[in-house]
Amino acid sequence: MIRNYLLMLCFSLVHFIIWGQEIEQLDKSLKDATTEEQRFKALLELSDYWSYQDTLQAKKYLLQAKPLIRGKDLLQGIYLFYEAGFYYGNNNPKSQAIYMQAEKYFKKIDTKESYRYRAKLWHNYGALEQQKDDDKAFLDITIKHCIPYALKSGDSDLLMSYFTDVGMLFYNHKEYEKALEYYFKAISLVKSPEQETENLLWAYHNMFDTYYMQNKLDKCKEVLEKSEILLNKLPSKKLAALFYKNKARILIKEKKFDEAQQAISAGMKLADQYNLYWDKFALKYEKAQAYKEAGDMVSAKKELSELLADPRGTMSKSRMVMINEIAGMEASLGNFEQA
């Protein structure tokens, strides 16, 4: 089991249209800004958007926002939050250090907005701890910081995401019923169509994984259908790669290997578009599973070996799973000494 962290041409055209709509909305927010603070926040949102695709563009907007801080603690904290996000995934120690700088500014301010940013920065800090193979740190941070600050912020969407995170951590330790309990707790916070956000989609993705590990394929299909409906409503497609991963897993179970590989390719394009390393990692793993189930052990072994050779893939338990799988493949190919 690979641990959790946080069609074709016609679908691709739809995605490009929606990406275009997203950047148009952000550009419009900047153009329509009537105060320095509105302009400041619009620039940072543009920086965040481009950080997934073009770091030079992201840096440009980040630097344009900096002079607008004007010595205000809240704006300084917000700026540091986005700056930490710029380094997230590329220079994680620097990202974590900047998140803690932002915390020093936010903790001076007793407002819902400040608590919302504190919840988010601690979540991102904790997610980077999890990437160091420290689930306990992530769980402690979520319970001690993220959930309480989300409650103080009054942001039910954030709270939904943190309940999902706790469920994900139980999933990683194979406590599937406990995981589902937290996913249902997250989903229960949605009371209106306006609350059907990316965080709901994230809860669905993780719920799918849990049902999948329990081999409840009918439940998986139900959740996948809900995911697709919601994904088509959302302007951002940052979680679309995971939808295609889950779609591929069902197709592999149904032995529709060519269709599974098509879904994986579609997901990889999206992961590349948004510069999502871990999503691409998960998709590549499923690509290996598709080859394996189709009986092509040579191709399956190649995909897993490439994942193991990537220095970024340092999660020890995931690596152990893959090493064990490669050993089995070597044995099936008659390479017993290698196995």
Short mmCIF file of C-alpha atoms in Angstrom, two decimals:
data_model
loop_
_atom_site.label_atom_id
_atom_site.label_comp_id
_atom_site.label_asym_id
_atom_site.label_seq_id
_atom_site.Cartn_x
_atom_site.Cartn_y
_atom_site.Cartn_z
CA MET A 1 0.00 0.00 0.00
CA ILE A 2 1.35 3.40 -0.99
CA ARG A 3 0.63 5.91 1.75
CA ASN A 4 -1.54 8.97 1.25
CA TYR A 5 -0.03 12.49 1.56
CA LEU A 6 -2.50 15.73 2.19
CA LEU A 7 -10.88 11.43 -21.07
CA MET A 8 -8.23 12.01 -23.11
CA LEU A 9 -8.39 14.76 -25.81
CA CYS A 10 -11.90 16.03 -25.08
CA PHE A 11 -11.24 16.11 -21.33
CA SER A 12 -7.90 17.84 -21.89
CA LEU A 13 -9.58 20.59 -23.88
CA VAL A 14 -12.10 21.12 -21.09
CA HIS A 15 -9.30 21.34 -18.54
CA PHE A 16 -7.42 23.93 -20.57
CA ILE A 17 -10.59 26.01 -20.85
CA ILE A 18 -11.14 25.87 -17.08
CA TRP A 19 -7.49 26.74 -16.34
CA GLY A 20 -7.98 29.72 -18.63
CA GLN A 21 -11.09 30.72 -16.72
CA GLU A 22 -9.23 30.44 -13.41
CA ILE A 23 -6.39 32.73 -14.46
CA GLU A 24 -8.87 35.15 -16.04
CA GLN A 25 -10.71 35.42 -12.71
CA LEU A 26 -7.46 36.05 -10.84
CA ASP A 27 -6.33 38.67 -13.36
CA LYS A 28 -9.73 40.34 -13.06
CA SER A 29 -9.41 40.43 -9.24
CA LEU A 30 -6.11 42.26 -9.63
CA LYS A 31 -7.50 44.66 -12.22
CA ASP A 32 -10.60 45.40 -10.13
CA ALA A 33 -8.70 45.96 -6.87
CA THR A 34 -9.57 49.40 -5.45
CA THR A 35 -7.36 49.32 -2.33
CA GLU A 36 -3.73 48.43 -1.71
CA GLU A 37 -4.79 45.49 0.46
CA GLN A 38 -7.04 44.08 -2.27
CA ARG A 39 -4.19 44.45 -4.76
CA PHE A 40 -1.78 42.81 -2.30
CA LYS A 41 -4.01 39.76 -1.85
CA ALA A 42 -4.73 39.47 -5.59
CA LEU A 43 -1.01 39.45 -6.36
CA LEU A 44 -0.40 36.71 -3.80
CA GLU A 45 -3.23 34.58 -5.19
CA LEU A 46 -1.68 34.95 -8.64
CA SER A 47 1.68 33.94 -7.20
CA ASP A 48 0.09 30.86 -5.66
CA TYR A 49 -1.59 29.96 -8.96
CA TRP A 50 1.65 30.19 -10.93
CA SER A 51 3.72 28.38 -8.27
CA TYR A 52 2.27 25.12 -9.59
CA GLN A 53 3.24 25.86 -13.18
CA ASP A 54 5.81 28.65 -13.65
CA THR A 55 8.02 29.61 -10.70
CA LEU A 56 9.38 32.69 -12.49
CA GLN A 57 5.86 34.07 -12.84
CA ALA A 58 5.08 33.12 -9.25
CA LYS A 59 8.18 34.94 -7.99
CA LYS A 60 7.31 38.02 -10.05
CA TYR A 61 3.90 38.42 -8.40
CA LEU A 62 5.34 37.68 -4.98
CA LEU A 63 7.88 40.48 -5.34
CA GLN A 64 5.22 42.91 -6.60
CA ALA A 65 3.19 42.27 -3.44
CA LYS A 66 6.07 42.84 -0.99
CA PRO A 67 6.14 46.68 -1.01
CA LEU A 68 2.41 46.74 -0.17
CA ILE A 69 2.94 45.21 3.29
CA ARG A 70 3.54 48.73 4.69
CA GLY A 71 4.64 47.43 8.10
CA LYS A 72 1.29 45.78 8.90
CA ASP A 73 1.67 42.58 10.96
CA LEU A 74 -1.26 40.80 9.31
CA LEU A 75 -0.02 41.53 5.79
CA GLN A 76 3.53 40.58 6.77
CA GLY A 77 2.23 37.24 8.03
CA ILE A 78 0.18 36.67 4.89
CA TYR A 79 3.15 37.52 2.68
CA LEU A 80 5.37 35.05 4.55
CA PHE A 81 2.66 32.39 4.29
CA TYR A 82 2.69 32.67 0.49
CA GLU A 83 6.48 32.93 0.36
CA ALA A 84 6.73 29.66 2.33
CA GLY A 85 4.32 28.14 -0.20
CA PHE A 86 6.61 29.22 -3.01
CA TYR A 87 9.40 27.06 -1.55
CA TYR A 88 7.09 24.18 -0.55
CA GLY A 89 8.17 20.98 -2.29
CA ASN A 90 11.40 22.49 -3.62
CA ASN A 91 13.19 23.64 -0.48
CA ASN A 92 11.21 22.19 2.41
CA PRO A 93 13.48 23.28 5.30
CA LYS A 94 13.31 26.88 4.03
CA SER A 95 9.54 26.58 3.59
CA GLN A 96 9.10 25.37 7.19
CA ALA A 97 11.34 28.11 8.56
CA ILE A 98 9.30 30.79 6.77
CA TYR A 99 6.02 29.30 8.02
CA MET A 100 7.32 29.73 11.56
CA GLN A 101 8.27 33.35 10.81
CA ALA A 102 4.68 33.91 9.63
CA GLU A 103 3.35 32.35 12.85
CA LYS A 104 5.18 35.01 14.91
CA TYR A 105 3.20 37.73 13.16
CA PHE A 106 -0.18 35.97 13.18
CA LYS A 107 -0.05 35.09 16.88
CA LYS A 108 -0.08 38.84 17.70
CA ILE A 109 -3.51 39.18 16.06
CA ASP A 110 -6.80 37.91 17.51
CA THR A 111 -9.02 37.82 14.41
CA LYS A 112 -10.75 35.09 12.43
CA GLU A 113 -8.56 35.84 9.42
CA SER A 114 -5.38 35.44 11.46
CA TYR A 115 -6.57 32.13 12.92
CA ARG A 116 -7.43 30.90 9.44
CA TYR A 117 -3.88 31.53 8.22
CA ARG A 118 -2.43 29.97 11.38
CA ALA A 119 -4.45 26.82 10.78
CA LYS A 120 -3.25 26.66 7.18
CA LEU A 121 0.42 27.33 7.89
CA TRP A 122 0.51 24.67 10.61
CA HIS A 123 -1.15 22.23 8.25
CA ASN A 124 1.48 22.84 5.59
CA TYR A 125 4.27 22.63 8.16
CA GLY A 126 2.83 19.33 9.42
CA ALA A 127 2.46 17.93 5.91
CA LEU A 128 6.19 18.51 5.40
CA GLU A 129 6.85 16.65 8.65
CA GLN A 130 4.81 13.77 7.29
CA GLN A 131 6.99 13.73 4.18
CA LYS A 132 9.89 13.06 6.58
CA ASP A 133 8.00 9.87 7.54
CA ASP A 134 6.67 11.36 10.77
CA ASP A 135 2.93 10.70 10.87
CA LYS A 136 2.85 11.29 14.61
CA ALA A 137 4.12 14.87 14.23
CA PHE A 138 1.50 15.56 11.56
CA LEU A 139 -1.28 14.12 13.75
CA ASP A 140 -0.12 16.11 16.80
CA ILE A 141 0.06 19.34 14.79
CA THR A 142 -3.38 18.75 13.28
CA ILE A 143 -5.00 18.13 16.67
CA LYS A 144 -3.11 20.80 18.66
CA HIS A 145 -3.00 23.59 16.08
CA CYS A 146 -5.00 23.07 12.88
CA ILE A 147 -8.36 21.97 14.28
CA PRO A 148 -8.46 24.52 17.15
CA TYR A 149 -7.45 27.42 14.87
CA ALA A 150 -9.94 26.33 12.20
CA LEU A 151 -12.67 26.35 14.85
CA LYS A 152 -11.63 29.86 15.98
CA SER A 153 -11.63 31.04 12.38
CA GLY A 154 -15.19 29.83 11.86
CA ASP A 155 -14.09 28.25 8.56
CA SER A 156 -15.97 24.95 8.22
CA ASP A 157 -14.18 24.23 4.92
CA LEU A 158 -10.80 24.25 6.65
CA LEU A 159 -12.18 22.13 9.47
CA MET A 160 -13.40 19.62 6.88
CA SER A 161 -9.90 19.34 5.47
CA TYR A 162 -8.37 18.68 8.89
CA PHE A 163 -10.89 15.98 9.77
CA THR A 164 -9.91 14.42 6.45
CA ASP A 165 -6.22 14.66 7.37
CA VAL A 166 -6.84 12.79 10.64
CA GLY A 167 -8.74 10.13 8.69
CA MET A 168 -5.85 9.87 6.26
CA LEU A 169 -3.41 9.25 9.11
CA PHE A 170 -5.59 6.42 10.45
CA TYR A 171 -5.72 5.06 6.89
CA ASN A 172 -1.92 5.03 6.72
CA HIS A 173 -1.91 2.80 9.80
CA LYS A 174 -4.62 0.51 8.35
CA GLU A 175 -7.27 1.62 10.82
CA TYR A 176 -9.83 1.85 8.05
CA GLU A 177 -13.05 2.11 10.06
CA LYS A 178 -11.54 4.91 12.15
CA ALA A 179 -10.46 6.63 8.94
CA LEU A 180 -13.98 6.42 7.51
CA GLU A 181 -15.38 7.85 10.74
CA TYR A 182 -13.33 11.03 10.21
CA TYR A 183 -14.15 11.24 6.50
CA PHE A 184 -17.87 11.09 7.28
CA LYS A 185 -17.33 13.70 9.99
CA ALA A 186 -15.69 15.94 7.36
CA ILE A 187 -18.43 15.42 4.78
CA SER A 188 -21.16 16.09 7.39
CA LEU A 189 -19.96 19.71 7.60
CA VAL A 190 -21.22 20.37 4.06
CA LYS A 191 -24.68 21.93 4.39
CA SER A 192 -25.07 23.74 1.05
CA PRO A 193 -23.83 23.62 -2.58
CA GLU A 194 -21.53 26.58 -1.80
CA GLN A 195 -19.65 24.36 0.65
CA GLU A 196 -18.91 21.76 -2.03
CA THR A 197 -15.24 22.72 -2.39
CA GLU A 198 -11.87 21.16 -3.13
CA ASN A 199 -11.75 20.01 0.48
CA LEU A 200 -14.88 17.92 -0.07
CA LEU A 201 -13.22 16.44 -3.15
CA TRP A 202 -10.13 15.69 -1.03
CA ALA A 203 -12.37 13.85 1.47
CA TYR A 204 -13.89 11.82 -1.39
CA HIS A 205 -10.46 10.87 -2.73
CA ASN A 206 -9.35 9.60 0.63
CA MET A 207 -12.64 7.79 1.25
CA PHE A 208 -12.13 6.04 -2.09
CA ASP A 209 -8.70 4.83 -0.98
CA THR A 210 -10.13 3.41 2.23
CA TYR A 211 -12.95 1.53 0.49
CA TYR A 212 -10.42 0.32 -2.08
CA MET A 213 -8.20 -1.18 0.61
CA GLN A 214 -11.29 -2.91 2.03
CA ASN A 215 -12.03 -4.25 -1.49
CA LYS A 216 -15.45 -2.57 -1.47
CA LEU A 217 -15.49 -1.77 -5.18
CA ASP A 218 -19.17 -0.81 -5.35
CA LYS A 219 -18.52 1.82 -2.67
CA CYS A 220 -15.44 2.95 -4.61
CA LYS A 221 -17.52 3.49 -7.75
CA GLU A 222 -20.12 5.48 -5.81
CA VAL A 223 -17.45 7.78 -4.41
CA LEU A 224 -15.70 8.07 -7.78
CA GLU A 225 -18.96 9.18 -9.40
CA LYS A 226 -19.46 11.84 -6.72
CA SER A 227 -15.85 12.96 -7.24
CA GLU A 228 -16.33 13.37 -10.98
CA ILE A 229 -19.52 15.40 -10.58
CA LEU A 230 -17.83 17.70 -8.07
CA LEU A 231 -14.62 17.97 -10.08
CA ASN A 232 -16.57 19.20 -13.10
CA LYS A 233 -18.07 21.98 -10.94
CA LEU A 234 -14.80 23.24 -9.49
CA PRO A 235 -12.72 25.89 -11.30
CA SER A 236 -9.42 24.48 -10.03
CA LYS A 237 -8.20 21.09 -11.26
CA LYS A 238 -5.38 20.62 -8.75
CA LEU A 239 -7.01 17.43 -7.46
CA ALA A 240 -7.95 16.03 -10.87
CA ALA A 241 -4.81 13.89 -11.11
CA LEU A 242 -5.97 11.91 -8.08
CA PHE A 243 -9.38 11.36 -9.70
CA TYR A 244 -7.63 9.75 -12.66
CA LYS A 245 -5.50 7.64 -10.32
CA ASN A 246 -8.66 6.29 -8.69
CA LYS A 247 -10.34 5.77 -12.03
CA ALA A 248 -7.33 3.76 -13.17
CA ARG A 249 -7.47 1.58 -10.07
CA ILE A 250 -11.06 0.56 -10.84
CA LEU A 251 -10.15 -0.12 -14.48
CA ILE A 252 -7.21 -2.29 -13.38
CA LYS A 253 -9.54 -4.30 -11.13
CA GLU A 254 -11.83 -4.74 -14.15
CA LYS A 255 -8.81 -5.83 -16.22
CA LYS A 256 -9.30 -2.94 -18.65
CA PHE A 257 -5.58 -2.27 -18.79
CA ASP A 258 -5.44 -0.06 -21.90
CA GLU A 259 -8.16 2.21 -20.50
CA ALA A 260 -6.34 2.30 -17.17
CA GLN A 261 -3.13 3.44 -18.87
CA GLN A 262 -5.09 6.17 -20.70
CA ALA A 263 -6.50 7.43 -17.39
CA ILE A 264 -3.01 7.38 -15.86
CA SER A 265 -1.61 9.38 -18.80
CA ALA A 266 -4.38 11.96 -18.41
CA GLY A 267 -3.61 12.21 -14.69
CA MET A 268 0.11 12.59 -15.29
CA LYS A 269 -0.48 15.51 -17.66
CA LEU A 270 -2.45 17.25 -14.94
CA ALA A 271 0.18 16.46 -12.30
CA ASP A 272 2.82 17.98 -14.58
CA GLN A 273 0.62 21.01 -15.27
CA TYR A 274 0.31 21.77 -11.56
CA ASN A 275 3.81 20.53 -10.65
CA LEU A 276 2.42 17.93 -8.21
CA TYR A 277 5.23 15.50 -7.52
CA TRP A 278 3.40 13.19 -5.09
CA ASP A 279 0.37 12.87 -7.37
CA LYS A 280 2.64 11.89 -10.23
CA PHE A 281 4.42 9.46 -7.91
CA ALA A 282 1.07 7.78 -7.09
CA LEU A 283 0.08 7.66 -10.77
CA LYS A 284 3.39 6.11 -11.77
CA TYR A 285 2.91 3.49 -9.06
CA GLU A 286 -0.53 2.65 -10.51
CA LYS A 287 1.06 2.47 -13.97
CA ALA A 288 3.33 -0.24 -12.61
CA GLN A 289 0.31 -2.04 -11.12
CA ALA A 290 -1.45 -1.96 -14.49
CA TYR A 291 1.56 -3.56 -16.17
CA LYS A 292 1.89 -6.09 -13.36
CA GLU A 293 -1.75 -7.17 -13.50
CA ALA A 294 -1.50 -7.40 -17.31
CA GLY A 295 1.46 -9.80 -16.88
CA ASP A 296 4.11 -7.38 -18.19
CA MET A 297 6.58 -7.74 -15.31
CA VAL A 298 9.46 -6.14 -17.22
CA SER A 299 7.57 -2.86 -17.71
CA ALA A 300 6.18 -2.99 -14.17
CA LYS A 301 9.66 -3.48 -12.71
CA LYS A 302 10.98 -0.57 -14.81
CA GLU A 303 8.33 1.84 -13.45
CA LEU A 304 8.92 0.87 -9.81
CA SER A 305 12.72 0.98 -10.23
CA GLU A 306 12.45 4.54 -11.55
CA LEU A 307 10.40 5.52 -8.51
CA LEU A 308 12.97 3.99 -6.17
CA ALA A 309 15.80 5.80 -7.97
CA ASP A 310 14.13 9.21 -7.47
CA PRO A 311 15.82 10.80 -4.43
CA ARG A 312 12.63 12.71 -3.59
CA GLY A 313 10.74 9.48 -2.90
CA THR A 314 12.13 8.99 0.58
CA MET A 315 9.05 7.69 2.43
CA SER A 316 10.50 4.51 3.95
CA LYS A 317 7.30 2.46 4.21
CA SER A 318 6.39 3.15 0.57
CA ARG A 319 9.90 2.21 -0.50
CA MET A 320 9.69 -1.05 1.43
CA VAL A 321 6.44 -1.91 -0.35
CA MET A 322 8.01 -1.26 -3.75
CA ILE A 323 11.23 -3.15 -2.99
CA ASN A 324 9.15 -6.15 -1.94
CA GLU A 325 7.10 -5.92 -5.14
CA ILE A 326 10.21 -5.74 -7.32
CA ALA A 327 11.59 -8.81 -5.56
CA GLY A 328 8.40 -10.70 -6.45
CA MET A 329 8.65 -9.55 -10.06
CA GLU A 330 12.28 -10.66 -10.31
CA ALA A 331 11.27 -14.07 -8.98
CA SER A 332 8.43 -14.37 -11.52
CA LEU A 333 10.95 -13.57 -14.27
CA GLY A 334 13.27 -16.33 -13.00
CA ASN A 335 15.86 -13.88 -11.64
CA PHE A 336 16.05 -15.57 -8.25
CA GLU A 337 19.42 -14.16 -7.26
CA GLN A 338 18.22 -10.62 -7.98
CA ALA A 339 15.01 -11.33 -6.04
#
